[in-house]
XYZ file of C-alpha atoms in Angstrom:
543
model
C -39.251 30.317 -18.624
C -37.821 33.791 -19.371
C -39.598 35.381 -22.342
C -37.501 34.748 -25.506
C -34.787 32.861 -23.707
C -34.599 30.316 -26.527
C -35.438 33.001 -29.559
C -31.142 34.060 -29.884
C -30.800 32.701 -32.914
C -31.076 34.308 -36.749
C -34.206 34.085 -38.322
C -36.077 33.505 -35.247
C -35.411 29.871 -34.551
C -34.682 28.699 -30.815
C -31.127 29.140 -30.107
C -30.770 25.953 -27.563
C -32.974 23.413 -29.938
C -30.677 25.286 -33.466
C -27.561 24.290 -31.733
C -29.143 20.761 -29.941
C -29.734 19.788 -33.356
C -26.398 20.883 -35.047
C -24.601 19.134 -32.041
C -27.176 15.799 -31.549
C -28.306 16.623 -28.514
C -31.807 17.718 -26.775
C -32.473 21.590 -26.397
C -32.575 20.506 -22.489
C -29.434 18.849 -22.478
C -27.883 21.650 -24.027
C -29.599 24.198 -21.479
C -28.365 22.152 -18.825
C -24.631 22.349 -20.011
C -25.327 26.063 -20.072
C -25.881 25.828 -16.327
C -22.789 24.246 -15.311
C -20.595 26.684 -17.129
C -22.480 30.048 -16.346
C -22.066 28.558 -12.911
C -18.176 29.419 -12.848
C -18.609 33.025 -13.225
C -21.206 33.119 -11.252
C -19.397 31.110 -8.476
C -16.381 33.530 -8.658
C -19.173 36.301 -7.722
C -20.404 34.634 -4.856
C -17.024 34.001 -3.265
C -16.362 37.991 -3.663
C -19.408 38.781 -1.525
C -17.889 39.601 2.012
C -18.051 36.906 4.536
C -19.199 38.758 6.954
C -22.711 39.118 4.932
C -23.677 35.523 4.964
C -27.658 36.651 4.110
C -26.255 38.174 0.830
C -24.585 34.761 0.138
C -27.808 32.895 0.870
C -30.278 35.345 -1.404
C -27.610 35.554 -4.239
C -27.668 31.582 -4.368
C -31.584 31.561 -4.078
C -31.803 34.039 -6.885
C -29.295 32.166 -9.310
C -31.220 28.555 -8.753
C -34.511 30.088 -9.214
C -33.547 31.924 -12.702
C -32.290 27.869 -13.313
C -35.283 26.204 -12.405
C -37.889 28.794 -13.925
C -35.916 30.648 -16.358
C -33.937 27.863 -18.495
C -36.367 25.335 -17.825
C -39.610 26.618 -16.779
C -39.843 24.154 -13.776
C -42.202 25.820 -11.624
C -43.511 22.674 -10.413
C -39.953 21.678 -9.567
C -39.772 24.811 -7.036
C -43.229 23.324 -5.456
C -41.684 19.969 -5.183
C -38.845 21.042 -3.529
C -40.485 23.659 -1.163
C -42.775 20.461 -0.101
C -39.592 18.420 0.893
C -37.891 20.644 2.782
C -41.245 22.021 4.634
C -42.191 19.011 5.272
C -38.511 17.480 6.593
C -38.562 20.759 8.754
C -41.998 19.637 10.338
C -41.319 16.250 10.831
C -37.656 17.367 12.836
C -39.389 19.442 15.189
C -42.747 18.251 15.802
C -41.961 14.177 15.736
C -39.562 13.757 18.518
C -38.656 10.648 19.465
C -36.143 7.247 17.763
C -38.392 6.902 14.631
C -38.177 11.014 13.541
C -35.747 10.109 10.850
C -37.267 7.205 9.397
C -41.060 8.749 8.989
C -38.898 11.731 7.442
C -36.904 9.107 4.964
C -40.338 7.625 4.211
C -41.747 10.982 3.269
C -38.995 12.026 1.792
C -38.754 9.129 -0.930
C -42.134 8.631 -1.305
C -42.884 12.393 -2.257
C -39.210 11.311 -4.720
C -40.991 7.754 -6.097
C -44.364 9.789 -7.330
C -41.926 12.053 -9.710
C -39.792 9.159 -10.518
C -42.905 7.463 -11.727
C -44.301 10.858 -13.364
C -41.033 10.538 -15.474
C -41.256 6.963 -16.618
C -44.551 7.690 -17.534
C -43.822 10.599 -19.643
C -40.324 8.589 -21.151
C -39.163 11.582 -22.832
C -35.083 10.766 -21.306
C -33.793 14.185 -23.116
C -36.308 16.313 -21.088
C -34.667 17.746 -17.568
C -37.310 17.445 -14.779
C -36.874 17.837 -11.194
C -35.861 14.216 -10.201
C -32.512 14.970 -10.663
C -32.270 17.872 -8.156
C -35.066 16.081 -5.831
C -32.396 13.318 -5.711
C -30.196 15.597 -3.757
C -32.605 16.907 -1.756
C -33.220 13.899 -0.177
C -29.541 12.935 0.417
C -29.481 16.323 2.257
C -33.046 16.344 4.144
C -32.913 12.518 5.072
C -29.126 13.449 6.366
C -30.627 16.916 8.460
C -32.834 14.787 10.232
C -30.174 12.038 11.310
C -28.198 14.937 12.213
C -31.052 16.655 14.700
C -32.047 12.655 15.920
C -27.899 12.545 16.864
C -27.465 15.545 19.013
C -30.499 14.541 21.497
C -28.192 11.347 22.180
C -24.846 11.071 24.468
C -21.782 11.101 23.007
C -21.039 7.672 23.853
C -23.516 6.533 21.615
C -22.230 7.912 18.271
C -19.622 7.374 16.220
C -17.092 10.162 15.281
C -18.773 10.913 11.689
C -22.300 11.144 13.657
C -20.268 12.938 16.186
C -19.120 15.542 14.492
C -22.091 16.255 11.830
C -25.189 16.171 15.451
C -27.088 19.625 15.727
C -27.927 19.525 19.483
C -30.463 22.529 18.662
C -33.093 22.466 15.970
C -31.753 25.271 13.510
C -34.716 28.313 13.384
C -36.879 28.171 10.540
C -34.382 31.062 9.535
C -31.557 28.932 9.844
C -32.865 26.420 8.261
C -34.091 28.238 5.043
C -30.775 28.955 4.309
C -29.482 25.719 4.823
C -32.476 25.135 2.022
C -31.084 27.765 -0.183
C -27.786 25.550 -0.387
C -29.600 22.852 -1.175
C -30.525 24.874 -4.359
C -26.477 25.618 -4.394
C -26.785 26.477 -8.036
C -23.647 24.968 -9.114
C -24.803 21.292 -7.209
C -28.369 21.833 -8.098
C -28.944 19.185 -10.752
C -26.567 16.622 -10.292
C -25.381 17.091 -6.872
C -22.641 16.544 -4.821
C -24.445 16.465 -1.854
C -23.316 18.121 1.375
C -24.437 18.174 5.397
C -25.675 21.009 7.476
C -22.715 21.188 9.407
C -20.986 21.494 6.011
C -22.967 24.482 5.085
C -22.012 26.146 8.100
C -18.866 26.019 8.079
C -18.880 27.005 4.374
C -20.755 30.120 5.274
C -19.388 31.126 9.208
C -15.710 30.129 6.803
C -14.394 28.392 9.941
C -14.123 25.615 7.415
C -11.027 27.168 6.188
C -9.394 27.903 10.095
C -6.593 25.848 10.400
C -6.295 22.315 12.979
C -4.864 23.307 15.864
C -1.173 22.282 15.815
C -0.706 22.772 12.173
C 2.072 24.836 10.956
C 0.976 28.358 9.771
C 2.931 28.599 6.604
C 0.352 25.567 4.952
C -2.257 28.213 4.989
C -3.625 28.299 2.264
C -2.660 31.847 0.232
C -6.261 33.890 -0.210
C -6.628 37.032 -1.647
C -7.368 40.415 -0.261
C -9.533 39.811 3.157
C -11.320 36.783 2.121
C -11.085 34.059 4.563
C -11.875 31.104 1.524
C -8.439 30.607 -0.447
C -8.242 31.153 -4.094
C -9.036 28.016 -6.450
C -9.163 29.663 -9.570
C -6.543 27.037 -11.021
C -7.955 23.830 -9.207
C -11.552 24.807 -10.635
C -10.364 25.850 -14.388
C -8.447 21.697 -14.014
C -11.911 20.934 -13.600
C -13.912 22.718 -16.408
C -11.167 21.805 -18.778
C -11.285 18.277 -17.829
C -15.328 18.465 -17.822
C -15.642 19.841 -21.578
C -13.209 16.781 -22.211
C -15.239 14.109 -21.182
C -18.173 16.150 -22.998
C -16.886 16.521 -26.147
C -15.810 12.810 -26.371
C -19.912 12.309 -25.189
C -20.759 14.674 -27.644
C -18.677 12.133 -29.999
C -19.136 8.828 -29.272
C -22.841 8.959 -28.421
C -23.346 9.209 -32.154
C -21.822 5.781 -32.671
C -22.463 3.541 -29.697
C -25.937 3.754 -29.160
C -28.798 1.761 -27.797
C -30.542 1.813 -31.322
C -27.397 0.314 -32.497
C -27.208 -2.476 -29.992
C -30.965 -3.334 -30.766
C -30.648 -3.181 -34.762
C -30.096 -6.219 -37.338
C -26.412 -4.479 -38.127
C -25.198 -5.134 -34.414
C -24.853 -9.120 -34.955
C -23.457 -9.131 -38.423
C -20.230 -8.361 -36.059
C -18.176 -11.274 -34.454
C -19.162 -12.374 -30.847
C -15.917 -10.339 -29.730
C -16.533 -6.717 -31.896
C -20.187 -6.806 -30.525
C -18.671 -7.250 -26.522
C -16.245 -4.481 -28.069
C -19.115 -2.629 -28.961
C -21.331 -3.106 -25.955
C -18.173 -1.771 -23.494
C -17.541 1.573 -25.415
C -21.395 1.693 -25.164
C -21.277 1.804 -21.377
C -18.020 3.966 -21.519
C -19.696 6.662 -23.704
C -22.914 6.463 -20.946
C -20.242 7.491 -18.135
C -18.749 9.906 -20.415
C -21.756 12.479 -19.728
C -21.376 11.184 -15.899
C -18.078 12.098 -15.809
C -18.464 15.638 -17.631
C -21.462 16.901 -15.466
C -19.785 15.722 -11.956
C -16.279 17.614 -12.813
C -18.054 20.740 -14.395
C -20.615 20.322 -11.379
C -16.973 19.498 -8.341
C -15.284 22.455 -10.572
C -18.026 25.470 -9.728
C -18.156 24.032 -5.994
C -14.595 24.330 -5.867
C -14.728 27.404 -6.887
C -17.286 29.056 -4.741
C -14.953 27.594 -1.794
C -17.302 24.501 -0.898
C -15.005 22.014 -2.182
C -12.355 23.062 0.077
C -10.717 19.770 2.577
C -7.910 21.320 4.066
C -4.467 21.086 4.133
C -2.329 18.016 3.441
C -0.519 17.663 6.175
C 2.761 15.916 4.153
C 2.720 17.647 1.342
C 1.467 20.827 2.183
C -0.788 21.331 -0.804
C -4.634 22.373 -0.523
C -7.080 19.426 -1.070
C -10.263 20.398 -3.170
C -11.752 17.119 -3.034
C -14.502 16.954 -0.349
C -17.188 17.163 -2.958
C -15.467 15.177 -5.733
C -18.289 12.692 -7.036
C -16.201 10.444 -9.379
C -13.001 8.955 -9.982
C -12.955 8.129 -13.842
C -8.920 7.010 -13.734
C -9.949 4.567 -10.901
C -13.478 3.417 -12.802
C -11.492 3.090 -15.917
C -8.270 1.625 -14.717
C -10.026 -0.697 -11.791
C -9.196 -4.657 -11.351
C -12.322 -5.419 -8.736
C -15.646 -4.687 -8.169
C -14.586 -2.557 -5.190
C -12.528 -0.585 -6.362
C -14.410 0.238 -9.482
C -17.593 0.757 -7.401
C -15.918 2.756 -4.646
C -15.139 5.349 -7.559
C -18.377 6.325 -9.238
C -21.335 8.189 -7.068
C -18.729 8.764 -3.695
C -21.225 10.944 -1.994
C -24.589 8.938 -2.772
C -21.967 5.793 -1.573
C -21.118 7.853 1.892
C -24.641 8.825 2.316
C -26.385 5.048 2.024
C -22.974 4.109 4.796
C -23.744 6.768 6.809
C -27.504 7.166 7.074
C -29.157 3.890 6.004
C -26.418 1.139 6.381
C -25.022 1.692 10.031
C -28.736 3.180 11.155
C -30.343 0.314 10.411
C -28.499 -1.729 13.071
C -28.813 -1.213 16.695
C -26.202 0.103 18.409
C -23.219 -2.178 19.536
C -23.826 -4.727 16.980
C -22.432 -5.840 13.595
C -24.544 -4.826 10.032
C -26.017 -7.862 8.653
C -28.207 -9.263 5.963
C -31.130 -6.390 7.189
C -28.456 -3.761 6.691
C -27.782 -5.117 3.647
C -31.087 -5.160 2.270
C -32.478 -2.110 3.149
C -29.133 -0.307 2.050
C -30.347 -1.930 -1.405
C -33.883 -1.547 -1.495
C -33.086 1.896 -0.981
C -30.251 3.252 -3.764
C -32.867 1.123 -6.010
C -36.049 3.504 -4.866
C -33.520 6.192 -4.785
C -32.476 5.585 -8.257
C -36.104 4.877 -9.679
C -38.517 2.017 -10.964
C -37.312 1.303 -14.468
C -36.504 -2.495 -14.809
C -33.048 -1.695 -15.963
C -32.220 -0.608 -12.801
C -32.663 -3.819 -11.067
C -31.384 -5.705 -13.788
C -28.049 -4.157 -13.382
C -28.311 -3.705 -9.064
C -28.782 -7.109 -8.656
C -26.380 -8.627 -11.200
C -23.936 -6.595 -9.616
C -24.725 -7.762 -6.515
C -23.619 -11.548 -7.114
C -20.932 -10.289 -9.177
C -19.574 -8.532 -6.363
C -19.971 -11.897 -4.271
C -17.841 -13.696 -6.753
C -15.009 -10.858 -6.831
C -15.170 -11.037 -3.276
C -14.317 -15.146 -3.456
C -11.911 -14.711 -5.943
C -9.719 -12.354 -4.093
C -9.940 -14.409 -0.758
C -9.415 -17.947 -1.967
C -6.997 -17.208 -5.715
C -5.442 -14.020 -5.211
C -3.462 -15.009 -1.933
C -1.290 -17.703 -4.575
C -0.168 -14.617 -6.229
C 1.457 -12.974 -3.394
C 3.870 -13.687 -0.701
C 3.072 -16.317 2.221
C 2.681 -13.013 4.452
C 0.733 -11.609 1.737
C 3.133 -8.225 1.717
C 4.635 -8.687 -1.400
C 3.596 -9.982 -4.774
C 5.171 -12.806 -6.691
C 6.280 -12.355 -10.095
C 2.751 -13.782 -11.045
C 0.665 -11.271 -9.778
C 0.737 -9.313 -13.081
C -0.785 -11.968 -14.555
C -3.527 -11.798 -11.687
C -3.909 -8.138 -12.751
C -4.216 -8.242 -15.779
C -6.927 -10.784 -15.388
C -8.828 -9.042 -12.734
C -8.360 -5.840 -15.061
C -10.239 -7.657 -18.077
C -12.903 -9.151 -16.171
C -14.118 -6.567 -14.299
C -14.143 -4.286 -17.181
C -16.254 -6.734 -19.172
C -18.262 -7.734 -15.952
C -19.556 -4.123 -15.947
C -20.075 -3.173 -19.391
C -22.415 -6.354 -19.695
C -24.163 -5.218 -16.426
C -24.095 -1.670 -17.139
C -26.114 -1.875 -20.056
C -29.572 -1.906 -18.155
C -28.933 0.956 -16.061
C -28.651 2.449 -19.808
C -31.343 0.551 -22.115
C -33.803 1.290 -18.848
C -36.699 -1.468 -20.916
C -36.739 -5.007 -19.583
C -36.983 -6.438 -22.931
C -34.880 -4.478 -24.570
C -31.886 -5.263 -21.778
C -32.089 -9.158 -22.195
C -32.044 -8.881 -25.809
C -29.098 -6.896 -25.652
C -27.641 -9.338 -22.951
C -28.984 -12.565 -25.127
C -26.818 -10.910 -28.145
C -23.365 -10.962 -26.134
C -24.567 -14.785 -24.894
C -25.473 -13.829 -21.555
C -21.601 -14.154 -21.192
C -20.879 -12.371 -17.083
C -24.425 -14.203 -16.175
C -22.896 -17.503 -17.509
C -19.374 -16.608 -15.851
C -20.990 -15.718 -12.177
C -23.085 -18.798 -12.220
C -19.933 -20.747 -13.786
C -17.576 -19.320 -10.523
C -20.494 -19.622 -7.655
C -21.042 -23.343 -9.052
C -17.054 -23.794 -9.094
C -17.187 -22.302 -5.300
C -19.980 -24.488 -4.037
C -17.983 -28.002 -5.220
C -15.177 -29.697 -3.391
C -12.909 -27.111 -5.129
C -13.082 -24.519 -2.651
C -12.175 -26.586 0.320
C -9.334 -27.761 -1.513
C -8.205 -24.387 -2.061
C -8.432 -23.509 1.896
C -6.673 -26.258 2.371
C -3.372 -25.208 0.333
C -3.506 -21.611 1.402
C -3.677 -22.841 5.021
C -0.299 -24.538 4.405
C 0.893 -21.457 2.335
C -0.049 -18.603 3.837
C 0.474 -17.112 7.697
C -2.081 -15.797 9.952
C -1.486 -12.300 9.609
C -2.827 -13.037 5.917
C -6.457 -14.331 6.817
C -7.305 -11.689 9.355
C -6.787 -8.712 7.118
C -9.249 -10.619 4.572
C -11.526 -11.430 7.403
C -11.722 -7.355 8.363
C -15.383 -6.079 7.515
C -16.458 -3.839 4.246
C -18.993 -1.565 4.091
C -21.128 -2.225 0.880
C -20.561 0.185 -2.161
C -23.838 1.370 -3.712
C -26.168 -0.293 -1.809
C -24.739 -3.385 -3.003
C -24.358 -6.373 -0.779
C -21.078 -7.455 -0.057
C -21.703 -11.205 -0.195
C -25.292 -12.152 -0.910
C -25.091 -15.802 0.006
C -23.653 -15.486 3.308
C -25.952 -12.914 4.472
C -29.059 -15.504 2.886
C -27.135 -17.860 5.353
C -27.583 -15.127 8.349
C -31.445 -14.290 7.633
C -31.961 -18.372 6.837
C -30.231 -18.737 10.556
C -32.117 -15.619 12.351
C -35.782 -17.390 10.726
C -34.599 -20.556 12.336
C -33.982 -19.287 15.712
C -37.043 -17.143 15.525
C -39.010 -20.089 15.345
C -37.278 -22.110 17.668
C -37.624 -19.336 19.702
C -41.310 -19.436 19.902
C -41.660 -23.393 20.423
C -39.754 -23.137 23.246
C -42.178 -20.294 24.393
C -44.821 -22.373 23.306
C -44.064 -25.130 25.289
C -43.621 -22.912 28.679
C -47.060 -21.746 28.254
C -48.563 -25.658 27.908
């Protein structure tokens, strides 16, 4: 840490722990806010270094992350940790050639991740800032550099466009690839991501990122200023501080009312059954608060530095600045399904368990199944860490999403037109339903992923009655009777064809999350069987 960084205050007391404790928060947690707002002026620096010094770009970023890591926090174990992921990624991508490169680099990568996850649980001091958070990225980015070098030794034919486009048919030099590192210490994504490829990187710094598609009209260029090839985003970043202090300051707020001390304590159930599930969802909304703050402060200082830059819309003509946005909170807070509330929180760590656990766990030319599933899971688990809370909530959320996912194919087709186009003047009622229950659903669920302690997590859950558990167990139970045939039945005579394939189109999981847990128990219970049948039959050949 930088000599007297924290002495700024009058009579000599620390100037991040004085204001922590005016403000309720830890001195870290303050220095951390710090971060993400010296990161906009420092941003607008980087994108005035010329483009056509892409070294400068790479030892300015290098600087500003290490004065983060060692001077504001005094991490100099975290710049070892990190140094020993991305050596050791390097290593494994050119000296382990071969199909199983990226998985012994995935193993290495999260294993090196699990012994600091661990190191943190053991210490249980939540309000400290450690290196987990930025070794989290890292391995999003290292695990995706080696899929990336394992794609470009394959034919075309045997991608898919996203692998396509993001394959490195040439193992970047140890030069290159340093300053692909540096970005992975991209000081305004260093603690709490987004996370971005290699082939976004270099477009970001060669700025062909910002060339125009061939066959688009010139005059959607985006206006830049001077000779600089990255367009100006001055006002689409400042949308983004403003709206990060927002969600801040209501943290900053509410944290002081809804808190886990007040969901555990002897005043919590003097409140009716409904103000304590009252209580328990503006306890999971003030959690995302602080989610929501960090990512838009974190999207806003990418955006401005040029990374967040996604072209032109093509209809409208405006500049999108979206390709590292990390949350939705209108869709979270607004959402009527699992999916759609799930497809809005974490959007990079969901496109990076798609893209390089998901679809590369199943060989090529056939459909994910209950493997891709489970590893996909296993995996943003690990990723996420070993407190109980975590599975609590991962695989709640799991069956919850299998019930959503029963609901909408077998009720919600009564609430809209026979070709399922329109909706009837029902549907609101449908919404408004959907709305409610998911909102619930998730504030119940959420509250692990908060607590963290197994103990403390059920008693919260036994003091709301256990109410989703009893409601998923309530609609599988109501699924598994005579019911659901019944309801097959009537939306066969309702409803027209066109209406059962769209339902019957595949969904990639969301979070690691399976889509529907019981049929993919059915496909494993079905692969054991024919596995063993499998090997009588071989059995018998050799008698």
């Amino acid at each position: 840490m930088l000599p007297y960084i924290d002495y700024l205050a009058p009579n000599e007391l620390p100037a991040f722990s004085y204001i922590a404790y005016l403000i309720g928060a830890s001195a870290d947690e303050l220095k951390l806010l710090a971060s993400f707002l010296l990161s906009y002026p420092l941003a607008a620096i980087l994108k005035r270094i010329p483009d056509s010094k892409p070294a400068q770009k790479n030892l300015f970023i290098i600087a500003v992350s290490i004065f983060y890591l060692v001077g504001l926090f005094d991490l100099w174990g975290g710049v070892r940790t990190l140094f020993i992921s991305s050596a050791g990624a390097y290593t494994i991508a050119a000296y382990i050639p071969g199909p199983f490169m990226p998985w012994i680099a995935f193993v290495f990568l999260m294993g090196h991740m699990s012994v600091n996850h661990l190191d943190r649980q053991f210490v249980n001091a939540p309000g400290i800032v450690d290196i987990t958070g930025a070794q989290m990225v890292l391995v999003m980015k290292l695990s995706g550099f080696c899929w990336n070098v394992h794609d470009g030794q394959l034919p075309a034919k045997d991608l898919s466009e996203h692998q396509r486009e993001r394959a490195l048919h040439e193992l970047p030099s140890v030069l290159d690839f340093a300053a692909y590192v540096s970005t992975k210490l991209f000081f305004p994504s260093l603690f709490a991501g987004p996370a971005f490829d290699f082939v976004d990187y270099r477009r970001w710094i060669e700025t062909s990122m910002f060339k125009l598609p061939p066959g688009t009209d010139p005059s959607l260029r985006a206006p830049t200023r001077k000779k600089r090839k990255i367009p100006r985003s001055g006002t689409p970043a400042a949308w983004k501080v403003v709206a990060g202090l927002f969600w801040i300051f209501l943290f900053l707020k509410f944290s002081g009312w809804y808190t886990t001390e007040l969901l555990l304590g002897d005043k919590y159930m003097s409140y009716s059954f409904l103000r304590r599930v009252w209580i328990l969802h503006m306890f999971g909304f003030t959690a995302r608060l602080k989610y929501y703050g960090v990512w838009s402060l974190s999207e806003g200082a990418c955006i401005l530095s040029g990374m967040g830059y996604k072209g032109v819309d093509p209809k409208t003509g405006k500049v999108m600045w979206n390709r590292l946005q990390n949350v939705n909170p209108w869709g979270i807070e607004t959402a009527q399904n699992t999916r759609a509330y799930l497809e809005c929180w974490n959007i990079n760590t969901n496109h990076w368990l798609r893209n390089y656990m998901y679809l590369r766990v199943t060989p090529h030319g056939k459909k994910p199944g209950f493997r891709a599933s489970m590893a996909t899971f296993i995996t943003s688990a690990f990723w996420h860490g070993f407190y109980p809370g975590y599975y609590l909530t991962f695989i709640l959320a799991s069956f919850l999403q299998t019930v959503a996912k029963k609901f909408r194919r077998h009720i919600r087709p009564f609430f809209l037109s026979p070709d399922g186009k329109a909706p009837t003047d029902y549907k609101i009622y449908y919404d408004i339903c959907g709305f409610l229950a998911t909102q619930l659903s998730f504030s119940f669920i959420a509250a692990p992923f908060v607590i963290l302690r197994f103990k403390g997590s059920l008693t919260v859950w036994a003091r709301v009655y256990f109410y989703c558990i009893v409601g998923v167990a309530v609609s599988i139970a109501f699924f598994a009777s005579p019911s659901k045939p019944w309801l097959m039945k009537k939306l066969n005579e309702r409803n027209v064809p066109a209406l059962k394939r769209l339902d019957s189109q595949e969904q990639l999981p969301s979070l690691g999350l399976p889509n529907d847990p019981e049929k993919e128990l059915d496909e494993v219970i079905a692969e054991v069987k024919e596995e063993i049948e499998s090997r009588r039959r071989s059995l018998r050949k050799s008698q």
